[in-house]
Amino acid sequence: MSWQEQLVGAGYRLTRPRSIVMEILNNAKAPLVPSAIFKKAQRDGHSLGLVSVYRTLALLLKLGLVTLVHFSEGCHAYVLVSPGHHHHIICVGCGKAIEFSGAEDLDALTTRVQQETGYLINDHLLQFYGLCPACQQAAIKEVEWLSKNI
Amino acid sequence: MSWQEQLVGAGYRLTRPRSIVMEILNNAKAPLVPSAIFKKAQRDGHSLGLVSVYRTLALLLKLGLVTLVHFSEGCHAYVLVSPGHHHHIICVGCGKAIEFSGAEDLDALTTRVQQETGYLINDHLLQFYGLCPACQQAAIKEVEWLSKNI
DNA sequence: TCCTAATTGAAAAAGATTATCAATAAGGAG
DNA sequence: CTCCTTATTGATAATCTTTTTCAATTAGGA
Ligand SMILES: [Zn+2]
Ligand SMILES: [Zn+2]
Ligand SMILES: [Zn+2]
Ligand SMILES: [Zn+2]
């Protein structure tokens, strides 16, 4: 089911601002904060209010079409998600985030923690941080350059 | 090593505002956002600027004495941490957060994701959400009450 | 006790998010 | 296709949150 169908199926209207936000997120190379989406829209010559960006993101979040990525500071960037339960691994070099699945792999840990703490667990937040292949290459070249020129 | 020793050992001065923030976090039943710490200090009759709360938290974070807890909205509450690598499980009922360890339990998953994605992972964020024992009891009583009175 | 540099707090600036409300436009009815 | 109704938009203003600035204060060593 396309996002347009999801939207309409949930009783919302398919509007220009919503299409613009989805298009920008779709073309994004990394998670985007609301203001970044707003600026990209302006650069592309689209007419789109910042307030509508916030509203649209809140709606897309409710529909499960986007998810939040947490950074230690400057929290709350948005990325599209594919259907199902996923987590993200985020490159600390360029910000590129991709999905990985692995809810099952947390089952044992979840059970253990429930027993140890007495808490009843019904959700979790798991994100990995690291370097994407491209940024690893860049880092390697940087080290090579330093070893030659110092 | 006490937090005072950690602080002084790192070359910082032991000051009144820093002691106040630590004391408040120490007595807190749940993670606190900066403004909450500020208000608690005022209520306790302490003289403490909001700006100093932000500065102190940044310092404590750098020293590893506190950590951030992420909520979907209204991110960034602070809790004290004990030495070593820990994660938190946060009660969605009352906000109470407690630590659990389990870095090893993520090793297999980390390795798998590295192989699948090509990313080089060097950090992660893992938090569980659920109900603490007390809030579970409250929820049960609520259900019992409803089943009798409806 | 005195000095000096780190630290603080008040105020202002900058940013992020939410509330308001008149104007607009999506989508169904006719 | 045109008209209506109502969801949705965007500009403005109002709230918060966080960061900057800078003079006054104070911790801790000489
Ligand atoms: Zn967060
Ligand atoms: Zn990268
Ligand atoms: Zn609870
Ligand atoms: Zn961990």
mmCIF file with all atom_site columns, C-alpha atoms in Angstrom, chain A:
data_model
loop_
_atom_site.group_PDB
_atom_site.id
_atom_site.type_symbol
_atom_site.label_atom_id
_atom_site.label_alt_id
_atom_site.label_comp_id
_atom_site.label_asym_id
_atom_site.label_entity_id
_atom_site.label_seq_id
_atom_site.pdbx_PDB_ins_code
_atom_site.Cartn_x
_atom_site.Cartn_y
_atom_site.Cartn_z
_atom_site.occupancy
_atom_site.B_iso_or_equiv
_atom_site.pdbx_formal_charge
_atom_site.auth_seq_id
_atom_site.auth_comp_id
_atom_site.auth_asym_id
_atom_site.auth_atom_id
_atom_site.pdbx_PDB_model_num
ATOM 1   C CA . MET A 1 1   ? 0.000  0.000   0.000  1.00 0.00 ? 1   MET A CA 1
ATOM 2   C CA . SER A 1 2   ? 1.417  3.366   -1.018 1.00 0.00 ? 2   SER A CA 1
ATOM 3   C CA . TRP A 1 3   ? 1.692  6.197   1.454  1.00 0.00 ? 3   TRP A CA 1
ATOM 4   C CA . GLN A 1 4   ? -1.012 8.034   -0.466 1.00 0.00 ? 4   GLN A CA 1
ATOM 5   C CA . GLU A 1 5   ? -3.365 5.112   0.043  1.00 0.00 ? 5   GLU A CA 1
ATOM 6   C CA . GLN A 1 6   ? -2.414 4.889   3.715  1.00 0.00 ? 6   GLN A CA 1
ATOM 7   C CA . LEU A 1 7   ? -3.156 8.562   4.166  1.00 0.00 ? 7   LEU A CA 1
ATOM 8   C CA . VAL A 1 8   ? -6.473 8.530   2.377  1.00 0.00 ? 8   VAL A CA 1
ATOM 9   C CA . GLY A 1 9   ? -7.394 5.206   3.949  1.00 0.00 ? 9   GLY A CA 1
ATOM 10  C CA . ALA A 1 10  ? -6.998 6.793   7.376  1.00 0.00 ? 10  ALA A CA 1
ATOM 11  C CA . GLY A 1 11  ? -9.386 9.580   6.403  1.00 0.00 ? 11  GLY A CA 1
ATOM 12  C CA . TYR A 1 12  ? -6.932 12.349  5.592  1.00 0.00 ? 12  TYR A CA 1
ATOM 13  C CA . ARG A 1 13  ? -6.706 14.402  2.446  1.00 0.00 ? 13  ARG A CA 1
ATOM 14  C CA . LEU A 1 14  ? -3.948 14.121  -0.062 1.00 0.00 ? 14  LEU A CA 1
ATOM 15  C CA . THR A 1 15  ? -2.587 17.642  -0.192 1.00 0.00 ? 15  THR A CA 1
ATOM 16  C CA . ARG A 1 16  ? 0.296  19.499  -1.791 1.00 0.00 ? 16  ARG A CA 1
ATOM 17  C CA . PRO A 1 17  ? 2.235  20.193  1.448  1.00 0.00 ? 17  PRO A CA 1
ATOM 18  C CA . ARG A 1 18  ? 2.030  16.566  2.463  1.00 0.00 ? 18  ARG A CA 1
ATOM 19  C CA . SER A 1 19  ? 3.304  15.455  -0.915 1.00 0.00 ? 19  SER A CA 1
ATOM 20  C CA . ILE A 1 20  ? 6.199  17.902  -0.730 1.00 0.00 ? 20  ILE A CA 1
ATOM 21  C CA . VAL A 1 21  ? 7.296  16.667  2.704  1.00 0.00 ? 21  VAL A CA 1
ATOM 22  C CA . MET A 1 22  ? 7.108  13.043  1.601  1.00 0.00 ? 22  MET A CA 1
ATOM 23  C CA . GLU A 1 23  ? 9.052  13.785  -1.566 1.00 0.00 ? 23  GLU A CA 1
ATOM 24  C CA . ILE A 1 24  ? 11.793 15.545  0.375  1.00 0.00 ? 24  ILE A CA 1
ATOM 25  C CA . LEU A 1 25  ? 12.069 12.734  2.906  1.00 0.00 ? 25  LEU A CA 1
ATOM 26  C CA . ASN A 1 26  ? 12.122 10.267  0.062  1.00 0.00 ? 26  ASN A CA 1
ATOM 27  C CA . ASN A 1 27  ? 15.073 11.971  -1.604 1.00 0.00 ? 27  ASN A CA 1
ATOM 28  C CA . ALA A 1 28  ? 16.912 12.662  1.651  1.00 0.00 ? 28  ALA A CA 1
ATOM 29  C CA . LYS A 1 29  ? 20.297 11.089  2.197  1.00 0.00 ? 29  LYS A CA 1
ATOM 30  C CA . ALA A 1 30  ? 19.983 11.386  5.971  1.00 0.00 ? 30  ALA A CA 1
ATOM 31  C CA . PRO A 1 31  ? 17.331 12.000  8.628  1.00 0.00 ? 31  PRO A CA 1
ATOM 32  C CA . LEU A 1 32  ? 16.034 15.559  8.528  1.00 0.00 ? 32  LEU A CA 1
ATOM 33  C CA . VAL A 1 33  ? 14.916 17.959  11.239 1.00 0.00 ? 33  VAL A CA 1
ATOM 34  C CA . PRO A 1 34  ? 11.784 20.038  10.558 1.00 0.00 ? 34  PRO A CA 1
ATOM 35  C CA . SER A 1 35  ? 13.692 23.217  9.754  1.00 0.00 ? 35  SER A CA 1
ATOM 36  C CA . ALA A 1 36  ? 15.848 21.346  7.240  1.00 0.00 ? 36  ALA A CA 1
ATOM 37  C CA . ILE A 1 37  ? 12.767 20.066  5.456  1.00 0.00 ? 37  ILE A CA 1
ATOM 38  C CA . PHE A 1 38  ? 11.404 23.580  5.393  1.00 0.00 ? 38  PHE A CA 1
ATOM 39  C CA . LYS A 1 39  ? 14.609 24.966  3.869  1.00 0.00 ? 39  LYS A CA 1
ATOM 40  C CA . LYS A 1 40  ? 14.841 22.248  1.261  1.00 0.00 ? 40  LYS A CA 1
ATOM 41  C CA . ALA A 1 41  ? 11.272 23.001  0.214  1.00 0.00 ? 41  ALA A CA 1
ATOM 42  C CA . GLN A 1 42  ? 12.100 26.673  -0.188 1.00 0.00 ? 42  GLN A CA 1
ATOM 43  C CA . ARG A 1 43  ? 15.230 25.880  -2.180 1.00 0.00 ? 43  ARG A CA 1
ATOM 44  C CA . ASP A 1 44  ? 13.150 23.705  -4.479 1.00 0.00 ? 44  ASP A CA 1
ATOM 45  C CA . GLY A 1 45  ? 10.820 26.627  -5.049 1.00 0.00 ? 45  GLY A CA 1
ATOM 46  C CA . HIS A 1 46  ? 7.933  25.047  -3.190 1.00 0.00 ? 46  HIS A CA 1
ATOM 47  C CA . SER A 1 47  ? 5.533  27.081  -1.139 1.00 0.00 ? 47  SER A CA 1
ATOM 48  C CA . LEU A 1 48  ? 5.358  25.411  2.246  1.00 0.00 ? 48  LEU A CA 1
ATOM 49  C CA . GLY A 1 49  ? 4.926  26.808  5.746  1.00 0.00 ? 49  GLY A CA 1
ATOM 50  C CA . LEU A 1 50  ? 7.147  25.657  8.597  1.00 0.00 ? 50  LEU A CA 1
ATOM 51  C CA . VAL A 1 51  ? 4.068  25.011  10.687 1.00 0.00 ? 51  VAL A CA 1
ATOM 52  C CA . SER A 1 52  ? 2.777  22.627  8.066  1.00 0.00 ? 52  SER A CA 1
ATOM 53  C CA . VAL A 1 53  ? 6.040  20.760  8.195  1.00 0.00 ? 53  VAL A CA 1
ATOM 54  C CA . TYR A 1 54  ? 5.527  20.160  11.910 1.00 0.00 ? 54  TYR A CA 1
ATOM 55  C CA . ARG A 1 55  ? 1.927  19.174  11.417 1.00 0.00 ? 55  ARG A CA 1
ATOM 56  C CA . THR A 1 56  ? 2.698  16.873  8.528  1.00 0.00 ? 56  THR A CA 1
ATOM 57  C CA . LEU A 1 57  ? 5.506  15.148  10.408 1.00 0.00 ? 57  LEU A CA 1
ATOM 58  C CA . ALA A 1 58  ? 3.247  14.598  13.402 1.00 0.00 ? 58  ALA A CA 1
ATOM 59  C CA . LEU A 1 59  ? 0.691  13.012  11.094 1.00 0.00 ? 59  LEU A CA 1
ATOM 60  C CA . LEU A 1 60  ? 3.210  10.850  9.264  1.00 0.00 ? 60  LEU A CA 1
ATOM 61  C CA . LEU A 1 61  ? 4.532  9.719   12.633 1.00 0.00 ? 61  LEU A CA 1
ATOM 62  C CA . LYS A 1 62  ? 1.052  8.756   13.750 1.00 0.00 ? 62  LYS A CA 1
ATOM 63  C CA . LEU A 1 63  ? 0.546  6.803   10.545 1.00 0.00 ? 63  LEU A CA 1
ATOM 64  C CA . GLY A 1 64  ? 3.873  5.067   11.031 1.00 0.00 ? 64  GLY A CA 1
ATOM 65  C CA . LEU A 1 65  ? 5.274  6.372   7.759  1.00 0.00 ? 65  LEU A CA 1
ATOM 66  C CA . VAL A 1 66  ? 8.215  8.099   9.409  1.00 0.00 ? 66  VAL A CA 1
ATOM 67  C CA . THR A 1 67  ? 10.121 7.538   12.597 1.00 0.00 ? 67  THR A CA 1
ATOM 68  C CA . LEU A 1 68  ? 12.296 9.622   14.888 1.00 0.00 ? 68  LEU A CA 1
ATOM 69  C CA . VAL A 1 69  ? 16.025 9.294   15.091 1.00 0.00 ? 69  VAL A CA 1
ATOM 70  C CA . HIS A 1 70  ? 17.541 10.490  18.350 1.00 0.00 ? 70  HIS A CA 1
ATOM 71  C CA . PHE A 1 71  ? 20.871 12.268  18.417 1.00 0.00 ? 71  PHE A CA 1
ATOM 72  C CA . SER A 1 72  ? 22.413 13.112  21.765 1.00 0.00 ? 72  SER A CA 1
ATOM 73  C CA . GLU A 1 73  ? 21.858 16.773  21.096 1.00 0.00 ? 73  GLU A CA 1
ATOM 74  C CA . GLY A 1 74  ? 19.598 18.211  18.445 1.00 0.00 ? 74  GLY A CA 1
ATOM 75  C CA . CYS A 1 75  ? 17.216 15.343  18.855 1.00 0.00 ? 75  CYS A CA 1
ATOM 76  C CA . HIS A 1 76  ? 14.362 14.450  16.579 1.00 0.00 ? 76  HIS A CA 1
ATOM 77  C CA . ALA A 1 77  ? 15.265 14.052  12.968 1.00 0.00 ? 77  ALA A CA 1
ATOM 78  C CA . TYR A 1 78  ? 12.841 12.156  10.737 1.00 0.00 ? 78  TYR A CA 1
ATOM 79  C CA . VAL A 1 79  ? 13.376 9.306   8.300  1.00 0.00 ? 79  VAL A CA 1
ATOM 80  C CA . LEU A 1 80  ? 10.969 7.258   6.270  1.00 0.00 ? 80  LEU A CA 1
ATOM 81  C CA . VAL A 1 81  ? 10.388 3.730   7.448  1.00 0.00 ? 81  VAL A CA 1
ATOM 82  C CA . SER A 1 82  ? 9.420  0.627   5.580  1.00 0.00 ? 82  SER A CA 1
ATOM 83  C CA . PRO A 1 83  ? 6.572  -1.490  6.960  1.00 0.00 ? 83  PRO A CA 1
ATOM 84  C CA . GLY A 1 84  ? 7.367  -3.656  9.970  1.00 0.00 ? 84  GLY A CA 1
ATOM 85  C CA . HIS A 1 85  ? 9.534  -3.275  13.016 1.00 0.00 ? 85  HIS A CA 1
ATOM 86  C CA . HIS A 1 86  ? 12.956 -1.819  12.324 1.00 0.00 ? 86  HIS A CA 1
ATOM 87  C CA . HIS A 1 87  ? 15.788 0.011   13.999 1.00 0.00 ? 87  HIS A CA 1
ATOM 88  C CA . HIS A 1 88  ? 18.292 2.408   12.537 1.00 0.00 ? 88  HIS A CA 1
ATOM 89  C CA . ILE A 1 89  ? 22.026 2.581   12.357 1.00 0.00 ? 89  ILE A CA 1
ATOM 90  C CA . ILE A 1 90  ? 23.225 6.133   11.938 1.00 0.00 ? 90  ILE A CA 1
ATOM 91  C CA . CYS A 1 91  ? 26.547 7.284   10.525 1.00 0.00 ? 91  CYS A CA 1
ATOM 92  C CA . VAL A 1 92  ? 28.209 9.777   12.848 1.00 0.00 ? 92  VAL A CA 1
ATOM 93  C CA . GLY A 1 93  ? 30.233 11.028  9.879  1.00 0.00 ? 93  GLY A CA 1
ATOM 94  C CA . CYS A 1 94  ? 27.602 11.963  7.302  1.00 0.00 ? 94  CYS A CA 1
ATOM 95  C CA . GLY A 1 95  ? 24.339 11.274  9.117  1.00 0.00 ? 95  GLY A CA 1
ATOM 96  C CA . LYS A 1 96  ? 23.175 8.616   6.685  1.00 0.00 ? 96  LYS A CA 1
ATOM 97  C CA . ALA A 1 97  ? 20.791 6.231   8.424  1.00 0.00 ? 97  ALA A CA 1
ATOM 98  C CA . ILE A 1 98  ? 19.662 2.821   7.233  1.00 0.00 ? 98  ILE A CA 1
ATOM 99  C CA . GLU A 1 99  ? 17.295 0.298   8.696  1.00 0.00 ? 99  GLU A CA 1
ATOM 100 C CA . PHE A 1 100 ? 17.993 -3.078  10.153 1.00 0.00 ? 100 PHE A CA 1
ATOM 101 C CA . SER A 1 101 ? 15.613 -5.545  11.686 1.00 0.00 ? 101 SER A CA 1
ATOM 102 C CA . GLY A 1 102 ? 16.301 -7.474  14.827 1.00 0.00 ? 102 GLY A CA 1
ATOM 103 C CA . ALA A 1 103 ? 13.483 -7.377  17.293 1.00 0.00 ? 103 ALA A CA 1
ATOM 104 C CA . GLU A 1 104 ? 13.878 -11.138 17.842 1.00 0.00 ? 104 GLU A CA 1
ATOM 105 C CA . ASP A 1 105 ? 17.477 -10.650 18.853 1.00 0.00 ? 105 ASP A CA 1
ATOM 106 C CA . LEU A 1 106 ? 16.309 -8.606  21.790 1.00 0.00 ? 106 LEU A CA 1
ATOM 107 C CA . ASP A 1 107 ? 13.854 -11.207 23.032 1.00 0.00 ? 107 ASP A CA 1
ATOM 108 C CA . ALA A 1 108 ? 16.292 -12.961 25.355 1.00 0.00 ? 108 ALA A CA 1
ATOM 109 C CA . LEU A 1 109 ? 17.509 -9.679  26.771 1.00 0.00 ? 109 LEU A CA 1
ATOM 110 C CA . THR A 1 110 ? 13.977 -8.401  27.192 1.00 0.00 ? 110 THR A CA 1
ATOM 111 C CA . THR A 1 111 ? 12.952 -11.479 29.101 1.00 0.00 ? 111 THR A CA 1
ATOM 112 C CA . ARG A 1 112 ? 16.000 -11.318 31.331 1.00 0.00 ? 112 ARG A CA 1
ATOM 113 C CA . VAL A 1 113 ? 15.490 -7.656  32.150 1.00 0.00 ? 113 VAL A CA 1
ATOM 114 C CA . GLN A 1 114 ? 11.813 -8.211  32.899 1.00 0.00 ? 114 GLN A CA 1
ATOM 115 C CA . GLN A 1 115 ? 12.691 -10.910 35.370 1.00 0.00 ? 115 GLN A CA 1
ATOM 116 C CA . GLU A 1 116 ? 15.491 -8.950  36.982 1.00 0.00 ? 116 GLU A CA 1
ATOM 117 C CA . THR A 1 117 ? 13.645 -5.673  37.317 1.00 0.00 ? 117 THR A CA 1
ATOM 118 C CA . GLY A 1 118 ? 10.016 -6.637  37.648 1.00 0.00 ? 118 GLY A CA 1
ATOM 119 C CA . TYR A 1 119 ? 9.138  -4.100  34.957 1.00 0.00 ? 119 TYR A CA 1
ATOM 120 C CA . LEU A 1 120 ? 6.669  -5.111  32.277 1.00 0.00 ? 120 LEU A CA 1
ATOM 121 C CA . ILE A 1 121 ? 8.344  -4.192  28.991 1.00 0.00 ? 121 ILE A CA 1
ATOM 122 C CA . ASN A 1 122 ? 6.233  -3.243  26.004 1.00 0.00 ? 122 ASN A CA 1
ATOM 123 C CA . ASP A 1 123 ? 8.507  -1.128  23.859 1.00 0.00 ? 123 ASP A CA 1
ATOM 124 C CA . HIS A 1 124 ? 12.134 -0.357  23.219 1.00 0.00 ? 124 HIS A CA 1
ATOM 125 C CA . LEU A 1 125 ? 14.421 2.076   21.506 1.00 0.00 ? 125 LEU A CA 1
ATOM 126 C CA . LEU A 1 126 ? 17.517 0.705   19.851 1.00 0.00 ? 126 LEU A CA 1
ATOM 127 C CA . GLN A 1 127 ? 19.851 2.611   17.590 1.00 0.00 ? 127 GLN A CA 1
ATOM 128 C CA . PHE A 1 128 ? 23.409 1.926   16.536 1.00 0.00 ? 128 PHE A CA 1
ATOM 129 C CA . TYR A 1 129 ? 25.934 4.627   15.766 1.00 0.00 ? 129 TYR A CA 1
ATOM 130 C CA . GLY A 1 130 ? 29.024 4.215   13.641 1.00 0.00 ? 130 GLY A CA 1
ATOM 131 C CA . LEU A 1 131 ? 30.603 4.924   10.277 1.00 0.00 ? 131 LEU A CA 1
ATOM 132 C CA . CYS A 1 132 ? 29.053 4.059   6.949  1.00 0.00 ? 132 CYS A CA 1
ATOM 133 C CA . PRO A 1 133 ? 31.271 2.379   4.337  1.00 0.00 ? 133 PRO A CA 1
ATOM 134 C CA . ALA A 1 134 ? 31.926 5.680   2.531  1.00 0.00 ? 134 ALA A CA 1
ATOM 135 C CA . CYS A 1 135 ? 32.954 7.498   5.708  1.00 0.00 ? 135 CYS A CA 1
ATOM 136 C CA . GLN A 1 136 ? 35.195 4.590   6.698  1.00 0.00 ? 136 GLN A CA 1
ATOM 137 C CA . GLN A 1 137 ? 37.019 4.976   3.385  1.00 0.00 ? 137 GLN A CA 1
ATOM 138 C CA . ALA A 1 138 ? 37.341 8.708   3.945  1.00 0.00 ? 138 ALA A CA 1
ATOM 139 C CA . ALA A 1 139 ? 38.723 8.076   7.423  1.00 0.00 ? 139 ALA A CA 1
ATOM 140 C CA . ILE A 1 140 ? 41.272 5.612   6.066  1.00 0.00 ? 140 ILE A CA 1
ATOM 141 C CA . LYS A 1 141 ? 42.438 8.074   3.406  1.00 0.00 ? 141 LYS A CA 1
ATOM 142 C CA . GLU A 1 142 ? 42.718 10.756  6.049  1.00 0.00 ? 142 GLU A CA 1
ATOM 143 C CA . VAL A 1 143 ? 44.991 8.559   8.156  1.00 0.00 ? 143 VAL A CA 1
ATOM 144 C CA . GLU A 1 144 ? 47.097 7.692   5.093  1.00 0.00 ? 144 GLU A CA 1
ATOM 145 C CA . TRP A 1 145 ? 47.494 11.365  4.249  1.00 0.00 ? 145 TRP A CA 1
ATOM 146 C CA . LEU A 1 146 ? 48.496 12.186  7.821  1.00 0.00 ? 146 LEU A CA 1
ATOM 147 C CA . SER A 1 147 ? 51.066 9.393   7.982  1.00 0.00 ? 147 SER A CA 1
ATOM 148 C CA . LYS A 1 148 ? 52.722 10.767  4.850  1.00 0.00 ? 148 LYS A CA 1
ATOM 149 C CA . ASN A 1 149 ? 52.569 14.460  5.608  1.00 0.00 ? 149 ASN A CA 1
ATOM 150 C CA . ILE A 1 150 ? 53.497 14.726  9.266  1.00 0.00 ? 150 ILE A CA 1
#
